[in-house]
Coordinates of C-alpha atoms in Angstrom, one line a residue:
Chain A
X1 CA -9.7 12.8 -23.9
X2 CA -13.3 14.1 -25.9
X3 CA -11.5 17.6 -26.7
X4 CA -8.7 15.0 -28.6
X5 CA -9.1 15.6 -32.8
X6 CA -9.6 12.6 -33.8
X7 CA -6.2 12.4 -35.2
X8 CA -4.3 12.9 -31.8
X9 CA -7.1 10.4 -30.4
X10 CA -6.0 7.5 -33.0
X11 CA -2.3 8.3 -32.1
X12 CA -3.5 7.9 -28.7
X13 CA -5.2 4.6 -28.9
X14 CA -1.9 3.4 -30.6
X15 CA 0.6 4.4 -28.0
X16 CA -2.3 2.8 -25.6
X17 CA -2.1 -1.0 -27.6
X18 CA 1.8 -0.1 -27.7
X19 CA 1.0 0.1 -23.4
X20 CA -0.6 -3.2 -23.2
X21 CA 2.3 -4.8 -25.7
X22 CA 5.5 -4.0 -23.8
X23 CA 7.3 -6.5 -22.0
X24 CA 7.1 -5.6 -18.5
X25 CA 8.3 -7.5 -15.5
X26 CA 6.3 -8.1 -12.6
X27 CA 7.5 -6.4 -9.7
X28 CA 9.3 -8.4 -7.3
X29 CA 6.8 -10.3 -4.7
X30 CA 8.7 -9.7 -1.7
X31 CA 8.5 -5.5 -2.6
X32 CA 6.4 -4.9 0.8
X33 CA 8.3 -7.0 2.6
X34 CA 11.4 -5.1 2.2
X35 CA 10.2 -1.9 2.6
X36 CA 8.4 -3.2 6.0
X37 CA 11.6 -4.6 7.5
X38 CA 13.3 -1.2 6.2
X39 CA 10.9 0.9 8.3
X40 CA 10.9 -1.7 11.2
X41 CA 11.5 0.1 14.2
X42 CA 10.9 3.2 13.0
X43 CA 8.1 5.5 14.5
X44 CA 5.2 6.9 12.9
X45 CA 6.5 9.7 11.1
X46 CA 6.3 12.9 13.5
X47 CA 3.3 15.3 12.3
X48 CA 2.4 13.1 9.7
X49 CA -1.1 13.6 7.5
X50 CA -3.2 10.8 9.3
X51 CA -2.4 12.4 12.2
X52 CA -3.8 15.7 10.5
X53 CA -6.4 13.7 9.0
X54 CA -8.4 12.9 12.0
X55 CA -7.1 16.6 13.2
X56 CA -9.4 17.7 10.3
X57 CA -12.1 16.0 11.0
X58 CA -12.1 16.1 14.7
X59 CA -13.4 19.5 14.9
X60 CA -16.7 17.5 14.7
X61 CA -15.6 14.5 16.1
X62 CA -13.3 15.7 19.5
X63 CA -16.5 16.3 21.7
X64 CA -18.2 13.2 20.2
X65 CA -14.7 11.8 20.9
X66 CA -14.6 12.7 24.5
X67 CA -17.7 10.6 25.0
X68 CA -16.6 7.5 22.5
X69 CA -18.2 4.7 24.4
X70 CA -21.7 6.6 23.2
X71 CA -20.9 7.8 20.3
X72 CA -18.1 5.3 18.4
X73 CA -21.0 4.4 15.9
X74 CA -21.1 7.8 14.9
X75 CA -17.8 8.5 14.7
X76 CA -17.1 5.1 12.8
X77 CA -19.9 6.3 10.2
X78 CA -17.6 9.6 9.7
X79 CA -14.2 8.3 9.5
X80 CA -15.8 5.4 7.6
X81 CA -17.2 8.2 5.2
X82 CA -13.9 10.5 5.0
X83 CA -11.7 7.2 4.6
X84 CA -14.0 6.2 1.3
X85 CA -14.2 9.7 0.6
X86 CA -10.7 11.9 0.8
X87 CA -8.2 9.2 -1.8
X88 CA -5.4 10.6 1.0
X89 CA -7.0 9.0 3.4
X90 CA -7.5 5.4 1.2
X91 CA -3.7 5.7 0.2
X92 CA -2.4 6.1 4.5
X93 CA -5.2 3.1 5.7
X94 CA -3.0 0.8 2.8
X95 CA -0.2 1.5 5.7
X96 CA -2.2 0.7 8.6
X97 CA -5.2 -1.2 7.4
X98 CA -3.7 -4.5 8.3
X99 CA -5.8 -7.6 6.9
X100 CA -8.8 -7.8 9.2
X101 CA -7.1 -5.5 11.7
X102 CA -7.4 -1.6 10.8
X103 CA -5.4 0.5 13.2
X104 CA -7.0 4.2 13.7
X105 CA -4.8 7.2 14.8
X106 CA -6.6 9.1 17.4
X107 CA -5.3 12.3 18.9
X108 CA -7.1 12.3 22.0
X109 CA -5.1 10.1 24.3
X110 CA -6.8 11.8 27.7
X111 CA -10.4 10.1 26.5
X112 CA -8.1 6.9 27.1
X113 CA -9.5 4.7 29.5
X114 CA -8.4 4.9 33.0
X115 CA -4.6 3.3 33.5
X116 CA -5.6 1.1 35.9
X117 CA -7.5 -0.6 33.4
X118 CA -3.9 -2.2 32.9
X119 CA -2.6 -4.6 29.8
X120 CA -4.4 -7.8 31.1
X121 CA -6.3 -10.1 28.8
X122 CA -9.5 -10.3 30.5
X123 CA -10.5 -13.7 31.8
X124 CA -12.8 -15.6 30.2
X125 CA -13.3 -16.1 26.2
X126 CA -14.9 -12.5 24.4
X127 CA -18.6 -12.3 24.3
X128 CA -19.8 -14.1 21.2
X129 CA -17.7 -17.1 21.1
X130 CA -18.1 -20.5 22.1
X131 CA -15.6 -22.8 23.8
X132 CA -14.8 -25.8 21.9
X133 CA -11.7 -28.2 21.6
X134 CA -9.1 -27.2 19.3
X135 CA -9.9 -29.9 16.6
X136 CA -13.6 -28.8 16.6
X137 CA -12.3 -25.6 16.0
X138 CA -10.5 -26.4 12.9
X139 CA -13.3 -28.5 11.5
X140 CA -16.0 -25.1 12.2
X141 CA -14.1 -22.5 10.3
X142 CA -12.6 -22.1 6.8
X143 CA -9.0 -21.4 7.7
X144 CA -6.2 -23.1 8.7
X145 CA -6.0 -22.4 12.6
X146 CA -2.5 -22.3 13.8
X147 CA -0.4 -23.3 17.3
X148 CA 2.2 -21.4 18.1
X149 CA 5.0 -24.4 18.8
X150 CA 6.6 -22.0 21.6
X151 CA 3.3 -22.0 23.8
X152 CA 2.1 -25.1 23.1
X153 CA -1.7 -26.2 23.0
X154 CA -4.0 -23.7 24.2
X155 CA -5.8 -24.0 27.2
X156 CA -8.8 -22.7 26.3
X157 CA -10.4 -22.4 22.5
X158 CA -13.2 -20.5 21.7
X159 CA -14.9 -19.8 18.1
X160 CA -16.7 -16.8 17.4
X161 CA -20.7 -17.1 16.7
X162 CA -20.2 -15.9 13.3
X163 CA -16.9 -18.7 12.8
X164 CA -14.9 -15.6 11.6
X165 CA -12.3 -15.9 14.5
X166 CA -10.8 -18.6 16.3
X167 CA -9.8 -17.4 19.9
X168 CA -6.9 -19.7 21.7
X169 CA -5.8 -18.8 25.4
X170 CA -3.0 -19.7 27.5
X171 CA -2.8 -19.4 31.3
X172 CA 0.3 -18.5 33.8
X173 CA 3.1 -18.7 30.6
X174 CA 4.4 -15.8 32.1
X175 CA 7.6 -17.8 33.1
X176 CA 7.9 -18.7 29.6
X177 CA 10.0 -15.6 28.5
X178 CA 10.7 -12.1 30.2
X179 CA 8.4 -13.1 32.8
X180 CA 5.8 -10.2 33.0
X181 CA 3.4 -11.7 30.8
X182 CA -0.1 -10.7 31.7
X183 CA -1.5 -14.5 33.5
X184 CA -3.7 -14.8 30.0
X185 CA -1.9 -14.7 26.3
X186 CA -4.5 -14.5 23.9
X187 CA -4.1 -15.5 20.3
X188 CA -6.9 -14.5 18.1
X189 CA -7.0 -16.1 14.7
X190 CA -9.5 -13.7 12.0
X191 CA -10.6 -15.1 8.5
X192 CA -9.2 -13.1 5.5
X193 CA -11.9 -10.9 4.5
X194 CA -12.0 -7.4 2.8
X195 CA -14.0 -6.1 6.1
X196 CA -12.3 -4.9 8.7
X197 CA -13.2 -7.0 12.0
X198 CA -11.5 -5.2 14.7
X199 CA -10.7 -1.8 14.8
X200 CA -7.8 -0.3 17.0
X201 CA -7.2 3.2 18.1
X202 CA -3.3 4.2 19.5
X203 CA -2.7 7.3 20.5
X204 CA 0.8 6.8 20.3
X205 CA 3.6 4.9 17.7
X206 CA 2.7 2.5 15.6
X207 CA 5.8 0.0 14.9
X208 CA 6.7 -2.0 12.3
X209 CA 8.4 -5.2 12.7
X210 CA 8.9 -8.3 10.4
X211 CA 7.5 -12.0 11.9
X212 CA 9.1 -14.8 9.2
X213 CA 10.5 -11.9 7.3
X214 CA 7.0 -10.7 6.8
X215 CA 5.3 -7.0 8.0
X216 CA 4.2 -7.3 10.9
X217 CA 2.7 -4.5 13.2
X218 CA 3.3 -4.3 17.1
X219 CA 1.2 -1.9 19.4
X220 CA 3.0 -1.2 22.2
X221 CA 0.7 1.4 24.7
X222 CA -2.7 -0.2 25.9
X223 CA -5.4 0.9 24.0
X224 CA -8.8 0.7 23.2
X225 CA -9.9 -2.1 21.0
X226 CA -13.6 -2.6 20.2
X227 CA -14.7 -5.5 17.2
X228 CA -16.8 -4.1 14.2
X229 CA -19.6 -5.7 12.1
X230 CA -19.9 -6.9 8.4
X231 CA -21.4 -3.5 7.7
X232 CA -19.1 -1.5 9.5
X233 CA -20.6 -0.6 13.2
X234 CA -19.0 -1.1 16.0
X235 CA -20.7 -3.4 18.8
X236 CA -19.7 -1.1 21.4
X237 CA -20.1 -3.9 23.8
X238 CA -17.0 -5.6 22.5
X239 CA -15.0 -2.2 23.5
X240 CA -12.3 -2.7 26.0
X241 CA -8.5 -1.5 26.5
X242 CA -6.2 -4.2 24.8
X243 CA -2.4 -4.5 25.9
X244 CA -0.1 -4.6 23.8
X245 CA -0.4 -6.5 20.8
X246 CA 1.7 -8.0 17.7
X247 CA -0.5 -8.3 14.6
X248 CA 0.9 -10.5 11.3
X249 CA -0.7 -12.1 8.7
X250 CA -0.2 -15.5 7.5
X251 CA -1.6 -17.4 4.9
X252 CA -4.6 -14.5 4.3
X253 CA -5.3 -15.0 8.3
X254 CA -4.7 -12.0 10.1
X255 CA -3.4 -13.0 13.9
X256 CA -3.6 -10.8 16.8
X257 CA -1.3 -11.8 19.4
X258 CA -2.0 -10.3 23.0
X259 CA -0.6 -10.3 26.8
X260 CA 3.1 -10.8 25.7
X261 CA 4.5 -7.1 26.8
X262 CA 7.8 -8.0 24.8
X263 CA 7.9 -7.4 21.2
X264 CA 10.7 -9.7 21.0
X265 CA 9.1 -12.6 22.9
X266 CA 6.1 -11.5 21.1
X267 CA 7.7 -12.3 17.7
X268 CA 9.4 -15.7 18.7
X269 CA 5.8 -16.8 19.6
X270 CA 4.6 -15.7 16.7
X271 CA 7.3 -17.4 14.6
X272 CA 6.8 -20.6 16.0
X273 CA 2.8 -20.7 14.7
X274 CA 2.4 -23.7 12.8
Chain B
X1 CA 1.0 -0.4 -0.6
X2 CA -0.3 -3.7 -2.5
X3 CA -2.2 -1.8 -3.9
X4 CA 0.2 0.9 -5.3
X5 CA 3.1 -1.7 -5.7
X6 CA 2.2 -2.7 -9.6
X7 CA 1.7 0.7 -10.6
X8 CA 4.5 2.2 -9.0
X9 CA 6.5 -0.6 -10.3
X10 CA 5.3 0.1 -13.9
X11 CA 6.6 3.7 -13.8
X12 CA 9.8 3.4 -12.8
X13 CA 10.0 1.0 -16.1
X14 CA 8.6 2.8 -18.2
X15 CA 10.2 5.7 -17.1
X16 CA 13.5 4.3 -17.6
X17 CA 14.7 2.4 -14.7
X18 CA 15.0 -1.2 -16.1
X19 CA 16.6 -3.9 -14.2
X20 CA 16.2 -1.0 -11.2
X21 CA 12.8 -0.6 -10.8
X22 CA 12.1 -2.7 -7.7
X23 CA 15.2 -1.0 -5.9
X24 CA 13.4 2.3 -6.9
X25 CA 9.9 1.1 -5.8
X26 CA 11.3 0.2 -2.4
X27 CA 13.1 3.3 -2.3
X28 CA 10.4 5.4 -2.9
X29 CA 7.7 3.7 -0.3
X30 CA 10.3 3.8 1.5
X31 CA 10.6 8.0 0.9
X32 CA 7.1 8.0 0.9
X33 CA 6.3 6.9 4.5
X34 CA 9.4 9.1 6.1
X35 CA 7.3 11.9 4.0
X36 CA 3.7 11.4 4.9
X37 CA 3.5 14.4 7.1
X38 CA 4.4 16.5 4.0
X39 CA 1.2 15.0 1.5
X40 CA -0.9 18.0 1.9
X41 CA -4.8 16.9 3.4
X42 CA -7.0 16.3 0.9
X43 CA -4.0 15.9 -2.0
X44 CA -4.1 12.6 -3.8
X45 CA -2.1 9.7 -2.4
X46 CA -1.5 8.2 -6.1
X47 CA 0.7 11.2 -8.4
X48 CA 2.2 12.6 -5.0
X49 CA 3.8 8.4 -4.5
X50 CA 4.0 8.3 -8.6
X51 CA 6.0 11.6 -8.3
X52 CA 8.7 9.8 -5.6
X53 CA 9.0 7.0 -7.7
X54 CA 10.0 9.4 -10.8
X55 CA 12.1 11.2 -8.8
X56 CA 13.5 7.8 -7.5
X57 CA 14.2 7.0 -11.4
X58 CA 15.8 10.5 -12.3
X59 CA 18.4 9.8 -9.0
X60 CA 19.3 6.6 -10.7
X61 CA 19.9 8.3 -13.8
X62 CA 22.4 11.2 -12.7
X63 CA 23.9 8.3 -10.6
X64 CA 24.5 6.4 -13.3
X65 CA 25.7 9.6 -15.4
X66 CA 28.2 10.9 -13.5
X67 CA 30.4 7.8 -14.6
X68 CA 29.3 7.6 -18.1
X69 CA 29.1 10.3 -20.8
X70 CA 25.6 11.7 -22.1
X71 CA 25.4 9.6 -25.1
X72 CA 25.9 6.5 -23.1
X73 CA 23.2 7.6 -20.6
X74 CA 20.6 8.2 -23.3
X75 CA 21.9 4.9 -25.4
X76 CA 21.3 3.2 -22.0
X77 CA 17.8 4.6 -21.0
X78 CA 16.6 3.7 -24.5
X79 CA 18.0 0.1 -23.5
X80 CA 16.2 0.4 -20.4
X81 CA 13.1 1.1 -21.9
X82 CA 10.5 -1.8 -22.2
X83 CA 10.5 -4.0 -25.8
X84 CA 7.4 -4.9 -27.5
X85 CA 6.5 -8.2 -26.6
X86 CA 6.3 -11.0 -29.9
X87 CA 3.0 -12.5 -29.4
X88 CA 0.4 -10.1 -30.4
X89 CA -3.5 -9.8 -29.1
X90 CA -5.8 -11.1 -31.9
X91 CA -7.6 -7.9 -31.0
X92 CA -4.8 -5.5 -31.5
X93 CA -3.7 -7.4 -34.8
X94 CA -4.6 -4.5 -36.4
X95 CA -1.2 -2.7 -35.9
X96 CA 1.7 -5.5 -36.4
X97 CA 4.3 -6.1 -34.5
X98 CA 6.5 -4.7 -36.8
X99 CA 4.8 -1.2 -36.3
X100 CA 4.8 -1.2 -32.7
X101 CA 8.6 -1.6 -32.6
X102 CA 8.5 1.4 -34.7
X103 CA 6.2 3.2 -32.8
X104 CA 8.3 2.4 -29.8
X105 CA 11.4 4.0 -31.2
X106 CA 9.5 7.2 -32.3
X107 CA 8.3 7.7 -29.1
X108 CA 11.6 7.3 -27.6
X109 CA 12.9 10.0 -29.6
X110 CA 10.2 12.6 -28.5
X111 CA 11.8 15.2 -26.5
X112 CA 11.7 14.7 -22.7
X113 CA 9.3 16.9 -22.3
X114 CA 6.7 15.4 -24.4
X115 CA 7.9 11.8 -23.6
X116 CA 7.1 11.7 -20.1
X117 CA 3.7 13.6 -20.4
X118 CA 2.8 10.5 -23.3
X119 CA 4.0 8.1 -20.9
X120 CA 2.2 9.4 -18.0
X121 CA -1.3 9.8 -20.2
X122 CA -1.3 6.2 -22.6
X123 CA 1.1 4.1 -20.9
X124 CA 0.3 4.8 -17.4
X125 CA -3.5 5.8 -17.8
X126 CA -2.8 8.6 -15.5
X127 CA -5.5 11.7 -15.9
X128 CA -4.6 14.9 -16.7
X129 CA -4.8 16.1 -12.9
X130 CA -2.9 13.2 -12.0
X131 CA 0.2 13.4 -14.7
X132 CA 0.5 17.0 -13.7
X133 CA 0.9 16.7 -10.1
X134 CA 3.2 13.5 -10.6
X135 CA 5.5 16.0 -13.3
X136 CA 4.5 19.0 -11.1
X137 CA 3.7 21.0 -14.1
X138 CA 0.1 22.8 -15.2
X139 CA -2.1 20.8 -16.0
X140 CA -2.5 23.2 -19.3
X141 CA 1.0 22.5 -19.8
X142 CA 0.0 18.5 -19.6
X143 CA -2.6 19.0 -22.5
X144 CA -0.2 21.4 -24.7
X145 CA 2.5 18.6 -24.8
X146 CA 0.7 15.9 -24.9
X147 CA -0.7 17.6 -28.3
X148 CA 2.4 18.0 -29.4
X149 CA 4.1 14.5 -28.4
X150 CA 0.8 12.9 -29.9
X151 CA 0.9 15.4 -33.2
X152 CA 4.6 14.6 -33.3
X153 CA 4.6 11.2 -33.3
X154 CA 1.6 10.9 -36.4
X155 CA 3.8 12.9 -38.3
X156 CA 7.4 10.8 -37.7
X157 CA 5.3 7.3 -38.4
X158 CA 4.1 9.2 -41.6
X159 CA 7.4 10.5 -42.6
X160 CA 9.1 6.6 -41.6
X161 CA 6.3 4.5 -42.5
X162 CA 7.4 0.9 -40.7
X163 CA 8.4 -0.8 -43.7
X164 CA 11.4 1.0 -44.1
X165 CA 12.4 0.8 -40.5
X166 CA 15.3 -1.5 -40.9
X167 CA 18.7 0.6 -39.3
X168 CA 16.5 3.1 -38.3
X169 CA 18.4 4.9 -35.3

């Protein structure tokens, strides 16, 4: 540092060149995979400091909280603002900022909307997206959109107006599986981008699970689900309860995987993307 | 973690765990999630994971030593610890190759205490703050032996200049 004589800062420079001359192996590429197939299955741990974290700032944010719908733009600002700002909070969003999928920890679970709001996928492609065919698709957007062989071709594509997400639906494959499938499974396909696009808050267990060996992270409780712009609002519009949901990543496309209640069934579809 | 896989990786190397270090890393994100609830609000994601990982390394150590005497333990950490690599930045010619090795060795023979505070500070590029949270000593304790490890050092590469390095222990 400055207060270094300049002795002990030449000795430091030299063990620094010594630094950038050691022979040292990269670590092994499949390091995050192992440690997500380790925790797979395991909860959230109990009391832990996300948890806390939106405890701390909530003091502010419960009563805005209570009233979300109105004031998620607000709150997004904050948490936006304490995730940048407080490096704890930067090092726990590396667990659950997932590609374009960032998964928020909120403590309020009565502001949930009603029950009866219930797991479906709504009918219908999302607000902002355009139905094409499935070839048009893949010749609008940048990534490679994928099928997942067990569901076979979609029913219904849509692209979104900015061509950051392709949306592909299937009706009535309830029968496919365990049989309580919602009547719409909705596969949302999301460009690789450092912005988040969706934004997720559980009140309950996040878990980790592996799709082709890779992490993988499946919501099981519905919950609120609301898609953010490039500069980080929320288009409260877009808010709606989401059931429960698988999200991977393959190839830098993040894939959100929706209206399959079984994580297993959830995970064969999504292991038969191609 | 991505982000904090290379770095974590590069400590448990350079703090001795060799051909272990990705068992280590995984170990210790592994420690580090089941632990989350314990990283204080506000505390610094980086040194508290850096300090797993070193405790990860030190477990591996006493493993190891319980079967093997202490001689044997130090001979093999030295072994453990990174060589300097042949081909040498036109940039950095200015110290030869030759020089590092040496320099390599002398640092290895600092006492612990001083080692892992120089490792922390020039091989890691960790701050002060963060080297003393990730050895969970004061951070005046951090500047103290980093003097002396650095002071110590000048004066062993003065005492052995490179050139007569050859059976150096």
């Amino acid at each position: 540092m400055s207060e270094l004589s300049p002795a002990r800062a030449e000795m430091a420079a030299q063990v620094r060149v010594l630094g950038r001359s050691l022979v040292i192996p990269p670590p092994a590429d499949d390091t995050v995979d192992v440690v997500m197939a380790r925790l797979a299955h395991e909860p959230a741990p109990a009391g832990s400091s996300w948890k806390r974290l939106f405890a701390t700032i909530s003091d502010t944010g419960r009563r805005l909280l209570a009233r979300w719908r109105l004031a998620t733009a607000v709150l997004v600002a904050v948490l936006v603002a304490f995730f940048v700002a407080s490096p704890a909070g930067a090092g726990i969003r590396e667990w659950l900022g997932f590609g374009a999928v960032v998964v928020v920890q909120d403590e309020s679970p009565d502001t949930a909307a009603d029950p009866s709001a219930g797991p479906s996928v709504p009918a219908g492609l999302p607000a902002g997206t355009t139905e094409v065919s499935l070839s048009q698709a893949r010749s609008m957007v940048t990534f490679g959109v994928g099928v997942p062989a067990a569901l076979g071709d979609p029913d219904r594509v849509g692209v979104s107006d900015d061509q950051r997400v392709v949306v592909l639906q299937w009706q009535d494959v309830g029968s496919a599986g365990g049989g309580v499938a919602s009547p719409l499974v909705q596969l949302d396909q999301i460009a690789g981008s450092p912005d988040p696009y969706y934004v997720k808050k559980v009140f309950d267990d996040v878990q980790f699970t592996t799709v082709n060996g890779r992490e993988a992270v499946w919501l099981e409780k519905p919950h609120p689900i609301v898609v953010v712009d490039p500069s980080g609002v929320e288009l409260t519009q877009t808010a709606r309860q989401s059931g429960p949901s698988l999200i991977w990543q393959r190839s830098g496309v993040t894939l959100r995987l929706e209206g399959v209640p079984d994580l297993e069934q959830a995970v064969a579809i999504a292991q038969s993307v191609q | 973690m991505r982000r904090y896989t290379p770095i974590a990786h590069r400590t448990a190397v350079l703090l001795g765990a060799g051909a272990d270090a990705d068992d280590v890393v995984q170990e210790a994100f592994v420690k580090a999630y089941r632990a989350l609830g314990s990283l204080r609000d506000g505390a610094p994601f980086r040194p508290w994971l850096l300090r797993i990982v070193a405790n990860e390394t030190k477990n591996l150590h006493r493993s190891t030593g319980r079967r093997l005497n202490r001689e044997r333990r130090a001979d093999d950490q030295r072994a453990a610890f990174p060589a300097v690599h042949g081909t040498v930045d036109p940039a950095e010619l200015a110290i030869s190759q030759q020089e590092q090795d040496h320099l390599r060795d002398e640092l290895l023979n600092l006492p612990q205490p001083q080692r892992l505070v120089v490792i922390c500070r020039y091989l890691l590029d960790l701050d002060e703050a963060e080297t003393a949270a990730l050895l969970g000593i004061a951070r005046g304790t951090v500047k103290s032996r980093s003097s002396r490890g650095l002071d110590r050092l000048r004066a062993s590469l003065s005492a052995h200049p490179a050139r007569s390095e050859v059976g150096h222990e």
